[in-house]
């Protein structure tokens, strides 16, 4: 079944139909979902959803854009959550230089803290990196991220950079962007990346694939991403679903 390695169902845009939507996943071929924390509130949501639904796992972490008011005590709190059975990763963490705020030094500080946390608690990381390729890589090398492991979520850089992450043992998360007309760079990355290192993700409610681009995304639309990857790789859609599911379970160390 399809494994959605990255979603945000705690988002307000699911308030009207969250339960019905989640209950419809199985009959539509969606097996597991990882609900990813991006701040304090969404991390709480992730843990709550993972406790309510048996097919949902949680990742806990602070997104770079949410680091402005973070304190050391928040790291302790993340650490305490990380011991819960269904918390399977630290994320999403990283650097986002698309906007000027928060200050780069602040983002780096909490990125490093959360890499250390992941190393301490023995969980893989979910990396968010936007317009910050060089700094992200340098920090990850400094912290021996190849020993931590994880996924580069919504991979948006060149094949040259992808290759470095693959050499470090990381998986690449591919979602709706692969269906966009201007996604030449990502198509090249998908073509060159071995299928056993690709995982599927939505980033729902964001980044819906064509033909729903701009609408609210959900795991139900991953079939369009599967279609695209199958075409790029010249293999069957079932093979894409099966292999990426195995990859996701390896990535998150789920039995
Ligand atoms: Ni996300």
XYZ file of C-alpha atoms and ligand atoms in Angstrom:
256
model
C 0.000 0.000 0.000
C 1.021 3.619 -0.419
C 3.078 5.008 2.471
C 2.801 8.780 2.911
C 6.027 9.693 4.704
C 5.129 13.340 5.373
C 1.786 15.009 6.067
C 0.193 17.667 8.286
C -3.387 16.531 8.970
C -3.469 18.638 12.117
C -3.733 21.673 9.836
C -6.909 23.785 10.147
C -7.797 23.042 6.542
C -8.800 19.533 7.658
C -11.021 20.702 10.516
C -14.290 20.006 8.685
C -13.602 16.460 7.529
C -10.401 15.190 9.185
C -11.849 12.027 10.678
C -13.875 11.014 7.587
C -10.899 11.660 5.339
C -8.487 9.655 7.489
C -10.989 6.811 7.783
C -11.190 6.641 3.968
C -7.448 6.088 3.505
C -7.327 2.326 3.779
C -10.068 1.657 1.207
C -8.157 3.945 -1.164
C -4.868 2.090 -0.904
C -3.114 4.285 1.645
C -1.422 2.125 4.270
C 0.560 4.336 6.637
C 0.989 8.064 7.169
C 3.603 9.978 9.131
C 2.167 13.121 10.693
C 5.043 15.583 10.941
C 5.431 18.240 13.598
C 6.626 21.673 12.485
C 6.268 23.578 15.758
C 4.910 23.188 19.275
C 1.214 22.944 18.385
C 1.658 20.739 15.329
C 3.982 18.414 17.233
C 1.243 18.004 19.833
C -1.207 17.301 16.982
C 1.141 14.680 15.535
C 1.385 12.773 18.806
C -2.379 12.986 19.348
C -3.196 11.713 15.851
C -0.700 8.853 16.189
C -2.411 7.784 19.399
C -5.880 7.974 17.838
C -5.211 6.153 14.536
C -3.260 2.909 14.361
C -1.921 3.616 10.828
C -0.509 7.054 11.713
C 2.982 7.561 13.115
C 4.368 10.834 14.469
C 7.505 12.893 13.946
C 8.303 15.571 16.513
C 10.310 18.702 15.781
C 10.556 22.416 15.141
C 10.572 23.678 11.522
C 13.269 26.323 10.851
C 10.623 29.007 10.227
C 9.166 28.350 13.714
C 12.427 28.657 15.665
C 12.228 32.354 16.664
C 10.819 31.776 20.161
C 12.178 28.306 20.913
C 13.866 27.657 24.269
C 16.106 24.922 25.659
C 13.137 23.574 27.624
C 11.379 22.878 24.313
C 14.227 20.529 23.403
C 13.682 18.680 26.684
C 10.006 18.420 25.836
C 10.787 16.984 22.374
C 13.127 14.532 24.014
C 10.404 13.324 26.370
C 7.990 12.850 23.438
C 10.590 10.928 21.463
C 10.305 7.974 23.816
C 6.664 7.378 22.872
C 6.177 4.206 20.910
C 4.693 5.779 17.773
C 7.139 8.692 17.566
C 9.484 7.467 14.824
C 11.514 10.546 13.749
C 12.740 14.013 14.672
C 11.353 16.529 12.193
C 10.827 18.519 10.375
C 14.082 20.319 11.083
C 16.562 22.221 8.939
C 17.113 25.607 7.334
C 14.810 27.829 5.277
C 16.362 30.966 3.800
C 13.429 31.702 1.507
C 12.300 34.441 3.883
C 14.565 36.719 5.956
C 13.129 35.584 9.297
C 14.040 33.972 11.616
C 17.672 35.030 11.593
C 20.002 32.443 10.015
C 21.992 32.071 13.229
C 18.815 31.236 15.149
C 17.776 28.655 12.561
C 21.224 27.054 12.622
C 21.292 26.884 16.406
C 18.048 24.924 16.646
C 18.851 22.781 13.634
C 22.054 21.692 15.365
C 20.258 21.124 18.686
C 17.699 18.892 17.020
C 20.356 16.912 15.128
C 21.996 16.298 18.489
C 18.646 15.288 19.935
C 18.088 12.786 17.114
C 21.535 11.355 17.669
C 20.933 11.083 21.428
C 17.573 9.355 21.145
C 18.499 7.230 18.124
C 15.787 8.404 15.720
C 16.144 9.375 12.040
C 15.626 12.991 10.954
C 13.241 14.634 8.487
C 15.160 17.479 6.855
C 13.516 20.617 5.504
C 16.001 22.624 3.423
C 14.965 25.495 1.195
C 17.341 27.940 -0.512
C 19.958 26.802 1.990
C 21.748 23.923 0.263
C 25.294 24.738 1.336
C 24.665 25.529 5.008
C 22.416 22.491 5.410
C 25.044 20.161 3.992
C 27.875 21.688 6.017
C 25.976 21.320 9.284
C 24.924 17.778 8.455
C 28.506 16.819 7.682
C 29.698 18.457 10.928
C 27.176 16.409 12.883
C 27.928 13.124 11.100
C 24.366 12.955 9.847
C 25.237 9.781 7.931
C 25.189 8.074 11.318
C 21.778 9.553 12.191
C 20.008 8.786 8.905
C 16.723 10.078 7.577
C 15.029 11.744 4.643
C 15.458 14.981 2.716
C 11.841 16.041 2.545
C 10.470 17.721 -0.600
C 13.873 17.474 -2.250
C 14.334 20.644 -4.320
C 18.023 20.786 -5.233
C 20.135 19.530 -8.141
C 21.266 15.975 -8.873
C 24.784 16.931 -7.710
C 23.429 17.651 -4.233
C 21.106 14.649 -4.294
C 24.098 12.404 -4.902
C 25.857 13.714 -1.787
C 22.788 12.945 0.363
C 22.426 9.495 -1.188
C 26.090 8.822 -0.398
C 25.318 9.772 3.204
C 22.620 7.092 3.224
C 19.643 9.462 3.144
C 16.345 8.901 1.365
C 14.779 11.542 -0.889
C 11.134 12.504 -0.359
C 9.234 13.096 -3.604
C 5.722 14.500 -3.799
C 3.386 16.659 -5.869
C 6.135 18.871 -7.271
C 7.196 16.032 -9.614
C 3.921 16.573 -11.542
C 4.500 20.300 -12.101
C 5.397 21.459 -15.606
C 8.514 23.290 -14.402
C 9.938 20.385 -12.420
C 12.759 19.462 -14.847
C 15.387 19.435 -12.115
C 13.370 17.106 -9.875
C 12.579 14.780 -12.791
C 16.314 14.457 -13.424
C 16.855 13.679 -9.728
C 14.080 11.058 -9.768
C 15.496 9.512 -12.933
C 18.979 9.167 -11.440
C 18.061 8.172 -7.894
C 17.807 4.400 -7.340
C 14.184 3.459 -6.652
C 15.197 1.931 -3.315
C 16.119 5.412 -2.020
C 12.897 7.241 -2.949
C 9.957 7.689 -0.570
C 6.525 9.157 -1.318
C 5.216 12.181 0.536
C 2.401 14.696 0.250
C 3.270 17.532 2.651
C -0.554 17.761 2.833
C -2.311 20.195 2.867
C 0.447 21.738 0.731
C 1.852 20.929 -2.725
C -1.048 19.055 -4.297
C -0.073 17.343 -7.559
C -1.520 18.123 -10.982
C -4.525 17.989 -11.646
C -5.204 19.395 -8.152
C -2.330 21.875 -8.026
C -3.195 24.776 -5.715
C -5.989 22.820 -3.973
C -5.826 21.173 -0.563
C -3.563 18.149 -0.811
C -4.159 14.749 0.806
C -2.603 11.287 0.687
C -5.396 10.256 -1.716
C -3.616 12.249 -4.443
C -0.353 10.330 -4.126
C -1.527 8.133 -6.995
C -0.625 10.977 -9.367
C 2.890 11.072 -7.946
C 3.128 7.282 -8.298
C 1.986 7.591 -11.935
C 4.737 10.112 -12.654
C 7.522 8.146 -10.986
C 6.436 4.949 -12.766
C 6.597 6.778 -16.080
C 10.005 8.340 -15.340
C 11.435 4.992 -14.238
C 9.705 2.916 -16.915
C 8.229 0.488 -14.371
C 4.743 -0.390 -13.137
C 2.840 1.750 -10.656
C 2.514 -1.255 -8.361
C 6.282 -1.592 -8.255
C 6.623 2.063 -7.263
C 4.065 1.612 -4.473
C 5.628 -1.623 -3.181
C 9.267 -0.494 -3.219
C 8.618 2.949 -1.739
C 6.600 1.341 1.062
C 9.517 -0.940 1.919
C 11.827 2.108 1.775
C 9.607 4.112 4.121
C 9.567 1.321 6.689
C 13.349 1.040 6.512
C 13.748 4.808 6.774
C 11.538 5.057 9.860
C 12.652 1.674 11.219
C 9.115 0.315 11.430
C 8.685 -3.465 11.586
Ni 6.043 19.584 5.883
